[in-house]
Coordinates of C-alpha atoms and ligand atoms in Angstrom, one line a residue:
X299 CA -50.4 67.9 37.0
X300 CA -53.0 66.7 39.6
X301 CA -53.3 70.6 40.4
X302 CA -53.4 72.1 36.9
X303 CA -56.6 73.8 36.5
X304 CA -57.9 73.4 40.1
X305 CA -60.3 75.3 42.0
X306 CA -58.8 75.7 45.5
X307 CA -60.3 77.9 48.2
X308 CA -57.1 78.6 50.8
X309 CA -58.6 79.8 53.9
X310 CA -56.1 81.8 56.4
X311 CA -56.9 81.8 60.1
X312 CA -54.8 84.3 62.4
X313 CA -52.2 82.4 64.1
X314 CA -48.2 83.0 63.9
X315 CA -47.5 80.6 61.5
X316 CA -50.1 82.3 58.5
X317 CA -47.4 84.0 56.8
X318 CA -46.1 80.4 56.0
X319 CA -49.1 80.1 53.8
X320 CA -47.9 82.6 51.6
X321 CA -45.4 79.9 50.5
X322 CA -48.4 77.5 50.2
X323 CA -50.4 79.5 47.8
X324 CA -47.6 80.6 45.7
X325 CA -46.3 76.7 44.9
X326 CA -50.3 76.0 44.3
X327 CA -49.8 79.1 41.7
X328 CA -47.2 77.6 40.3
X329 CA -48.6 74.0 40.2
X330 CA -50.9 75.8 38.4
X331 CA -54.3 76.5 40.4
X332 CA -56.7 78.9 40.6
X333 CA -56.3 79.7 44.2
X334 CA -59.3 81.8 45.9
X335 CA -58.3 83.1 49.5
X336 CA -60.2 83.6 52.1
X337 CA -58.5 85.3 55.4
X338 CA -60.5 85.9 58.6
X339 CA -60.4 89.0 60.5
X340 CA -58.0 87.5 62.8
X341 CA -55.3 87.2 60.0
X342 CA -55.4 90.9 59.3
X343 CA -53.8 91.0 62.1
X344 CA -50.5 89.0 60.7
X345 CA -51.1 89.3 57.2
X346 CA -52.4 92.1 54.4
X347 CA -54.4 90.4 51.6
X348 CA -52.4 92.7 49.2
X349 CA -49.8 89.5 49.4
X350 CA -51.8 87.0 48.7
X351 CA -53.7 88.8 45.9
X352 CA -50.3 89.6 44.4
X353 CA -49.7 85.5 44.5
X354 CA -52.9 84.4 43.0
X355 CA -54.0 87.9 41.1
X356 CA -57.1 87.0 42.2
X357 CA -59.5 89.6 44.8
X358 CA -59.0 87.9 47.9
X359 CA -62.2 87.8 50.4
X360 CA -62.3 88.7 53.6
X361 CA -65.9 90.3 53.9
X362 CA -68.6 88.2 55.0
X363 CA -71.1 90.4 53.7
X364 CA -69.4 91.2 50.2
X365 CA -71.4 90.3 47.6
X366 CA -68.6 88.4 44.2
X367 CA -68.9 90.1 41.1
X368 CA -71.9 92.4 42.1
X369 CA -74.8 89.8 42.4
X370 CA -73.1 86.4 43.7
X371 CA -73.3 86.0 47.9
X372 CA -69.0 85.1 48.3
X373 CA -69.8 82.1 50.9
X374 CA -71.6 80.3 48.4
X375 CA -70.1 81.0 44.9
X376 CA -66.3 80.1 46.3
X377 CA -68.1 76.9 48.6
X378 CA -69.5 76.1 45.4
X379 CA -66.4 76.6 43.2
X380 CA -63.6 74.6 45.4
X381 CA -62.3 71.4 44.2
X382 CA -61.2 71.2 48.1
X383 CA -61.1 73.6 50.5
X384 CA -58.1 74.1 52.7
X385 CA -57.2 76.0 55.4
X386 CA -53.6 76.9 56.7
X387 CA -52.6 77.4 59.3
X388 CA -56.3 76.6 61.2
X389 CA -56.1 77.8 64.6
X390 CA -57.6 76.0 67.9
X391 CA -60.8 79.1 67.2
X392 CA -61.6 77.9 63.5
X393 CA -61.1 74.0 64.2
X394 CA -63.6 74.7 67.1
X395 CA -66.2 76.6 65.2
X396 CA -65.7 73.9 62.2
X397 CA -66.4 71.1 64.8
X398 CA -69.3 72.3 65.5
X399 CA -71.7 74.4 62.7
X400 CA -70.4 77.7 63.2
X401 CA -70.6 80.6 60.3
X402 CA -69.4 83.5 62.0
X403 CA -67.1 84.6 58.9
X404 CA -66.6 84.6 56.0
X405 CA -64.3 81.4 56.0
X406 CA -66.3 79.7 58.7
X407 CA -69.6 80.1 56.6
X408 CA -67.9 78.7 53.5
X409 CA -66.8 75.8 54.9
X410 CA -70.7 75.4 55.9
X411 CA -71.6 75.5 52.8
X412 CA -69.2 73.2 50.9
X413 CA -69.6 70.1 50.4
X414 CA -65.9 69.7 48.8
X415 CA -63.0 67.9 51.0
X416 CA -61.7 69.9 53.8
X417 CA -57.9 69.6 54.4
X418 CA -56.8 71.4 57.7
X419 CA -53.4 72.0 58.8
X420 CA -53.2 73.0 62.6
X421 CA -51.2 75.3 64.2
X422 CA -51.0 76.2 67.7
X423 CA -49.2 76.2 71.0
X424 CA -48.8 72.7 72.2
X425 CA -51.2 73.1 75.4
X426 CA -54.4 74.4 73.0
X427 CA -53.7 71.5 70.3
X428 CA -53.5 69.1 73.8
X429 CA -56.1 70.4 75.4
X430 CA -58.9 67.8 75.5
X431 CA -61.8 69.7 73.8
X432 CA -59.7 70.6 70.7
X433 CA -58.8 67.2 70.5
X434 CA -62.2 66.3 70.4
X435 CA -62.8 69.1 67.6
X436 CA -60.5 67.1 65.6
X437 CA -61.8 63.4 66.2
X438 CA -65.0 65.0 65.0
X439 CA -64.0 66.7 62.1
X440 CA -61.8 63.9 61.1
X441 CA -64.8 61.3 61.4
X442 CA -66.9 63.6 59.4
X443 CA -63.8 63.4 56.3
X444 CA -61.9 66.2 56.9
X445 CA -58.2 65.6 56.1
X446 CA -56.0 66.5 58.8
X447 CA -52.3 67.2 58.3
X448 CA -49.8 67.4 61.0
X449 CA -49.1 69.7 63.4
X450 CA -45.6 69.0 63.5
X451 CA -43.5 69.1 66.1
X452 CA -40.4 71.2 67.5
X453 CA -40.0 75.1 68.6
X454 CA -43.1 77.3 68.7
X455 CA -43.3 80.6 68.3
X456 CA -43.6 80.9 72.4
X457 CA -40.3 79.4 72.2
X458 CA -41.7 76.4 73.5
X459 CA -40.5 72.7 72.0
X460 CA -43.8 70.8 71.4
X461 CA -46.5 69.7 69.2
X462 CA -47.9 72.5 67.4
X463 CA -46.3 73.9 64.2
X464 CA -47.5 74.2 60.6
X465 CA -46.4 71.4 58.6
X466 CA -43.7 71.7 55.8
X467 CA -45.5 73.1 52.6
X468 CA -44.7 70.1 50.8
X469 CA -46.6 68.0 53.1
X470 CA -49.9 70.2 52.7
X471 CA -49.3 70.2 49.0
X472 CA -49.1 66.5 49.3
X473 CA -52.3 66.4 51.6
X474 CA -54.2 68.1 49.0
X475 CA -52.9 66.3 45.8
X476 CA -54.1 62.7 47.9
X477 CA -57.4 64.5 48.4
X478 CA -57.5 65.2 44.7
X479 CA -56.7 62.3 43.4
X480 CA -58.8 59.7 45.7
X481 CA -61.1 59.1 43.3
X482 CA -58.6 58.6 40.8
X483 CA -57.6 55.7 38.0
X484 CA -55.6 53.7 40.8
X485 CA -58.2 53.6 43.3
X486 CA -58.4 50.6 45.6
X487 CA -54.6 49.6 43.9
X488 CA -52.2 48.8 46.5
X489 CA -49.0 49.9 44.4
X490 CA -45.4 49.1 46.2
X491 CA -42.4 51.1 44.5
X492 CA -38.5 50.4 45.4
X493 CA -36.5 53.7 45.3
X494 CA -32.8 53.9 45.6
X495 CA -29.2 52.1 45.8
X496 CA -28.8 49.8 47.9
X497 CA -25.3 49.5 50.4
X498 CA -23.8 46.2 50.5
X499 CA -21.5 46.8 53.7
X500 CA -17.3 46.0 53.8
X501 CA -17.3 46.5 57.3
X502 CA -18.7 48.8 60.0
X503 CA -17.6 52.2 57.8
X504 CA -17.8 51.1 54.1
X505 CA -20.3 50.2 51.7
X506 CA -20.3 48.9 48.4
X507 CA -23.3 51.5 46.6
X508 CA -24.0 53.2 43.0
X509 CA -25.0 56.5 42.1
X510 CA -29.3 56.1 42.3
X511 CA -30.5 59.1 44.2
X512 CA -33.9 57.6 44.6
X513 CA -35.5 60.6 43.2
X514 CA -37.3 58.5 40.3
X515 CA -39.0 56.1 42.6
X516 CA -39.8 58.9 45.3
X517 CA -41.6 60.5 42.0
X518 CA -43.0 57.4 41.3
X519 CA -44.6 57.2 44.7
X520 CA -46.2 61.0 44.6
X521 CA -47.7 59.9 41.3
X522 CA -49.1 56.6 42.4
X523 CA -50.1 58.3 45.6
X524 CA -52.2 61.0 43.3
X525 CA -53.5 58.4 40.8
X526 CA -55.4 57.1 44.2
X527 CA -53.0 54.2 45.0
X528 CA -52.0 53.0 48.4
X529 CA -48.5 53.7 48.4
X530 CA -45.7 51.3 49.9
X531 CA -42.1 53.3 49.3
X532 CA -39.8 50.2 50.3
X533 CA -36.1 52.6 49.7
X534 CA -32.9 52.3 50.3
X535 CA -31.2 55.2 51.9
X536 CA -31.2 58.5 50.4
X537 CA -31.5 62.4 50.8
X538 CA -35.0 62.9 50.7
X539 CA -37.9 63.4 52.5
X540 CA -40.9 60.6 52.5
X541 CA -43.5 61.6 50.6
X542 CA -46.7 62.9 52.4
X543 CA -49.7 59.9 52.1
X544 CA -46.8 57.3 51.8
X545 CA -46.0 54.2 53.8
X546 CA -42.3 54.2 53.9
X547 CA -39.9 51.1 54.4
X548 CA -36.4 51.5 55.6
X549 CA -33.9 49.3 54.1
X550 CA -30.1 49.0 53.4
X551 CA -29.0 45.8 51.5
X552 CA -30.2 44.0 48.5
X553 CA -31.1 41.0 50.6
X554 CA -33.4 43.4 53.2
X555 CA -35.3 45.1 50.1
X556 CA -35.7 41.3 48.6
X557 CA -36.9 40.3 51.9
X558 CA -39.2 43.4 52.4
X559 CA -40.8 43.2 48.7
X560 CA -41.2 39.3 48.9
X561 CA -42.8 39.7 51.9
X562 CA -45.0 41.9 50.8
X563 CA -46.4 39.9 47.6
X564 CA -49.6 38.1 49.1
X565 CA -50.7 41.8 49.4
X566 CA -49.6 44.2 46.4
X567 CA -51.2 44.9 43.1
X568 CA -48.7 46.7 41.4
X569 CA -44.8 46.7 41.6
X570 CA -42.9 49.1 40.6
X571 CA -39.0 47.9 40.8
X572 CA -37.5 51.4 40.1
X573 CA -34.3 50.6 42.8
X574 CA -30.6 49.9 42.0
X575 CA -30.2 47.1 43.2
X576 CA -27.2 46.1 43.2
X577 CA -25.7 42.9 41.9
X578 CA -23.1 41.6 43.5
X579 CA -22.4 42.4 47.7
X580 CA -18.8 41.6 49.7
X581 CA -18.6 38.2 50.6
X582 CA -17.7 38.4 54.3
X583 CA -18.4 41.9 56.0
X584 CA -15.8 42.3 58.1
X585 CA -16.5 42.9 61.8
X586 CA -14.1 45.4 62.6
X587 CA -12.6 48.3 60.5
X588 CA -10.7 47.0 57.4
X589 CA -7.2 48.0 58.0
X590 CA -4.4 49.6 55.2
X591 CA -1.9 46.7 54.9
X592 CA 1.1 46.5 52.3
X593 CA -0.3 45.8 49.2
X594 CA -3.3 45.4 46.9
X595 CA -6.9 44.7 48.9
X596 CA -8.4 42.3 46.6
X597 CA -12.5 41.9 47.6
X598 CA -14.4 38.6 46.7
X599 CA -18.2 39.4 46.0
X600 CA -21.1 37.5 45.2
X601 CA -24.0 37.5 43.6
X602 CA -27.2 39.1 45.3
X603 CA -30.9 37.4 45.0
X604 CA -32.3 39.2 41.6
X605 CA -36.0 40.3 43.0
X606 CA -37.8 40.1 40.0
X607 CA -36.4 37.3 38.7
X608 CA -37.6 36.0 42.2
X609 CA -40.9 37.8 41.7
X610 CA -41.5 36.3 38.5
X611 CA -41.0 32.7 39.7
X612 CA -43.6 33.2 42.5
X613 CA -46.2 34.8 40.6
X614 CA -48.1 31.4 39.2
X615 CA -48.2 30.9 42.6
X616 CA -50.2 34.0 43.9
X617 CA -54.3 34.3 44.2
X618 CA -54.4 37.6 42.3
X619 CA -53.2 39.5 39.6
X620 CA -50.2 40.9 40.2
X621 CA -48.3 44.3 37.5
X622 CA -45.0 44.1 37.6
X623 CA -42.9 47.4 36.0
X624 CA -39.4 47.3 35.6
X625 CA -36.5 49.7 35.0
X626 CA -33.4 48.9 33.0
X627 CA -30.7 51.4 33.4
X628 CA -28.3 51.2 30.6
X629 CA -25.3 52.7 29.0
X630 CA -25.3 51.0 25.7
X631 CA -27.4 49.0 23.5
X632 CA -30.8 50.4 25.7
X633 CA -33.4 48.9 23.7
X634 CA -31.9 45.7 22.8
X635 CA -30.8 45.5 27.0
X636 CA -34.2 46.3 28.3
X637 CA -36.3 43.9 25.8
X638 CA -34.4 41.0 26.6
X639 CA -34.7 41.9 30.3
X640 CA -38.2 42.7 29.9
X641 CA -38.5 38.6 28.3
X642 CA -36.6 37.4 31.4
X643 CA -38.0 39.0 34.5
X644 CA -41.6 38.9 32.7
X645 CA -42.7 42.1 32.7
X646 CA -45.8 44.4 32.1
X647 CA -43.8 47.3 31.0
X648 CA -40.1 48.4 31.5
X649 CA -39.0 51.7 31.3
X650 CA -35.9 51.8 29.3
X651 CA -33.4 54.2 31.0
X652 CA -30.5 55.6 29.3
X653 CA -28.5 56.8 32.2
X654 CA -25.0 57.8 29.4
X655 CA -26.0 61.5 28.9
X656 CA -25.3 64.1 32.3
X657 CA -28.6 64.9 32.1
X658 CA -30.5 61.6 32.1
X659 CA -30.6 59.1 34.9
X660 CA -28.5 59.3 37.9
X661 CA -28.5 61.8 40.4
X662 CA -30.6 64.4 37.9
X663 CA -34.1 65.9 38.4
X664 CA -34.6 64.7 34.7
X665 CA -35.3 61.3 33.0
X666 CA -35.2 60.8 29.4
X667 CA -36.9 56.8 29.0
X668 CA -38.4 54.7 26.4
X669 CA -41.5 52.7 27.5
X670 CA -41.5 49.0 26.1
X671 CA -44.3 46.6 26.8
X672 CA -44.8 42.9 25.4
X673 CA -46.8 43.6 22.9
X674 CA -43.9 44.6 21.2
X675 CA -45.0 48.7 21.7
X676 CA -42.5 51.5 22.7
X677 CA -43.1 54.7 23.5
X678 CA -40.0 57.2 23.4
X679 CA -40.4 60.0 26.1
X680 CA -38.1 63.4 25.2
X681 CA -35.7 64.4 28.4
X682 CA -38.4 65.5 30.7
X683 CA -38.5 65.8 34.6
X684 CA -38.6 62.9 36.4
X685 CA -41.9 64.4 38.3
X686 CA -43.1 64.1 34.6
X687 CA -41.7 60.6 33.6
X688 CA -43.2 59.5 36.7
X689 CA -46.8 60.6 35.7
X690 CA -46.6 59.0 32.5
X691 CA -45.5 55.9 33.8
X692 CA -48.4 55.9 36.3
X693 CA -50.9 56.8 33.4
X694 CA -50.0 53.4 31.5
X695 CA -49.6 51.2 34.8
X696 CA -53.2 52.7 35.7
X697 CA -54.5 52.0 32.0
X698 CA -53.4 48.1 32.6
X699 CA -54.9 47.7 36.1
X700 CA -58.4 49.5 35.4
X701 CA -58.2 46.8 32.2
X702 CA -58.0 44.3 34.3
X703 CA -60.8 45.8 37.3
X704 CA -62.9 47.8 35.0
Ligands
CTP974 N1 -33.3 44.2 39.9 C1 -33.7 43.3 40.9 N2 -32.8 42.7 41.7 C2 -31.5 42.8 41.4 C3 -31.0 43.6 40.4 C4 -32.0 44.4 39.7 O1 -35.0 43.2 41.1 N3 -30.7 42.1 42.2 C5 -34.3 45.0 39.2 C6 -34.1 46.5 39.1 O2 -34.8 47.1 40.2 C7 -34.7 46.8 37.8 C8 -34.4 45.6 36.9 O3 -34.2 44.5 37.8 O4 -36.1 47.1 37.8 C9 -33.2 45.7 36.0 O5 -32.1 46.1 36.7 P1 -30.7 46.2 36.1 O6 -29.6 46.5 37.1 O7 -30.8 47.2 34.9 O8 -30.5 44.8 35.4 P2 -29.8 43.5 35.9 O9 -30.9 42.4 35.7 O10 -29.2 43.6 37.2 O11 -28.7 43.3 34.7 P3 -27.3 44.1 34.5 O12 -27.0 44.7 35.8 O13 -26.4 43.0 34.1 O14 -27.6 45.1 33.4

């Protein structure tokens, strides 16, 4: 949502890697901005601005001397206009000129004259982004707030393995959406979310795990991460990529993501418990590989430490104000469930999750939740992404904190 109905100018520099920005401005179409794109001469030579004005239907500029909608000078009605400005790929040439004042184009002179963030996303061969002066170019811009994301690293297009490639899309996106949202309702919060189901090992090649992709507390992070929240994504293992903007925790067992939220108390605002945990882990992990034997294999388990139950008794204890959200994933009797766990673990709001419909809870890209707080208030969500449920969770958690820090 943190794009929906933003003004972003997308600059294009002329490197290899430009046509990747095609991809860029069509998922910022699709988030829903209103993309303006500027190319420099130098990426007519990769790319035809027929493509990106097919992705944005908007005139895309190129011109330095073109004059908007007869009257308005380009450099300064689209510096004017941009919510950010950002420019993918940026080549060693435009990250020079930016460093230091240059308004040689039409891009160049735009960024001049905006006083919007700048995100930049390098791309070049590993010896130009080593080299010391652009180094320096980006020192520079970075101490003047430009927001620099990536380059990544593995083959160029010289067929060279090094530092040097445009970033994944997703992590621009996610550069901009921080950008966006820095300023936001959860500014200053330092949020930590669990994500995940945790392995409680047999022995060296078995776990004990449940079905929790992880995907509702990675969305949980993006949102907190665009509300303006420092973000601390303490997950278990899954499939998925860390979130651009995110501080990300490794961790396996119950016991480590106990150890790794308690830990982290004395220094978080805002939990957001959205992991399956799990309940009970193998008594003795056996050292070696469990072998087939005659009959039955009969496992002993026992109880792991319940973190917010934990988290609950240590609270009195803590110098600040601490949220604490909770999820309660249920197949039957959802409301009655997640009140009563609500009461015990002494929550600010749980999210209800009824994980008995194939399209709701585990595993899905959609959530369907009820949001219960201990006023007694609930708020049923329809089946919605969890990109979505994740939002609206983050709304209410922000409305709680800026009641308590104006
Ligand atoms: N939770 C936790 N530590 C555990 C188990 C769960 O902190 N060892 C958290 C979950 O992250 C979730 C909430 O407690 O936010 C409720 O989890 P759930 O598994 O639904 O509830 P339990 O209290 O474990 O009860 P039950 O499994 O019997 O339904």
């Amino acid at each position: 949502m943190i794009l929906k109905g933003k003004n972003i100018v997308l600059g294009i520099t002329g490197g290899i890697a430009c046509y990747k920005a095609a991809d860029l401005c069509s998922k910022l179409v699709q988030a829903g901005a209103i993309v303006d794109v500027i190319m420099t001469p130098a990426a007519l030579a990769f790319m035809t601005p027929l493509t990106f004005q097919t992705l944005t239907k908007r005139p895309v500029s190129v011109d330095m001397f073109q004059l908007l909608r007869d009257t308005d000078m380009a450099h300064i009605s689209l510096a004017e206009r941009a919510d950010v400005l950002v420019i993918a790929p940026a080549t060693a040439n435009t990250i020079a000129k930016l460093a230091h004042g240059l308004a040689d184009n039409l891009l160049t002179s735009t960024a001049l004259a905006c006083t919007a963030p700048l995100v930049l996303a390098p791309a070049m061969d590993t010896d130009m982004w080593e080299n010391p002066i652009t180094q320096a170019n980006i020192a520079a811009l970075r101490a003047r707030g430009a927001v620099i994301v990536g380059p990544g690293y593995g083959r160029l297009a010289s067929g060279r393995i090094g530092a040097g490639r445009l970033v994944a899309t997703e992590d621009i996106l996610g550069a901009i959406r921080q950008t966006l949202g820095r300023k936001g309702p959860l500014a200053g919060a330092r949020l930590v979310v669990t994500a995940g189901g945790t392995q409680e090992p047999l022995d060296p090649v078995r776990h004990l795990t449940n079905r929790s992709s992880g995907k509702m507390g990675y969305a949980l992070a993006e949102a907190a991460r665009d509300a303006g929240a420092q973000v601390t994504l303490i997950t278990a293992p899954t499939a998925l990529n860390t979130p651009y903007g995110v501080e990300r925790v490794n961790v396996r067992t119950a016991a480590e993501m106990a150890e790794a939220v308690l830990g982290r108390l004395e220094e978080t605002d805002i939990l957001v418990m959205a992991a399956a945990v799990a309940d009970y882990r193998p008594k003795v992990t056996a050292e070696q590989k469990i072998k087939k034997g005659e009959g039955a294999l009969l496992l002993e388990l026992e109880k792991t430490e319940d973190i917010l139950a934990e988290v609950a008794r240590r609270r009195p204890a803590l110098a600040h104000r601490l949220l604490v959200v909770g999820f309660a994933a249920e197949t039957e009797n959802l409301l009655e469930n997640a009140l009563s766990k609500m009461q015990a673990k002494r929550l600010d709001l749980m999210v209800a999750n009824d994980v008995s419909s194939a399209d709701s809870g585990f595993e899905v890209d959609t959530n369907r939740v009820i949001l219960l707080n201990p006023a007694g208030e609930q708020e049923a969500l329809p089946l919605m992404t969890k990109a979505d449920v994740a939002e609206h969770i983050i709304a209410r958690v922000a409305a709680l904190w800026r009641r308590d820090h104006g």
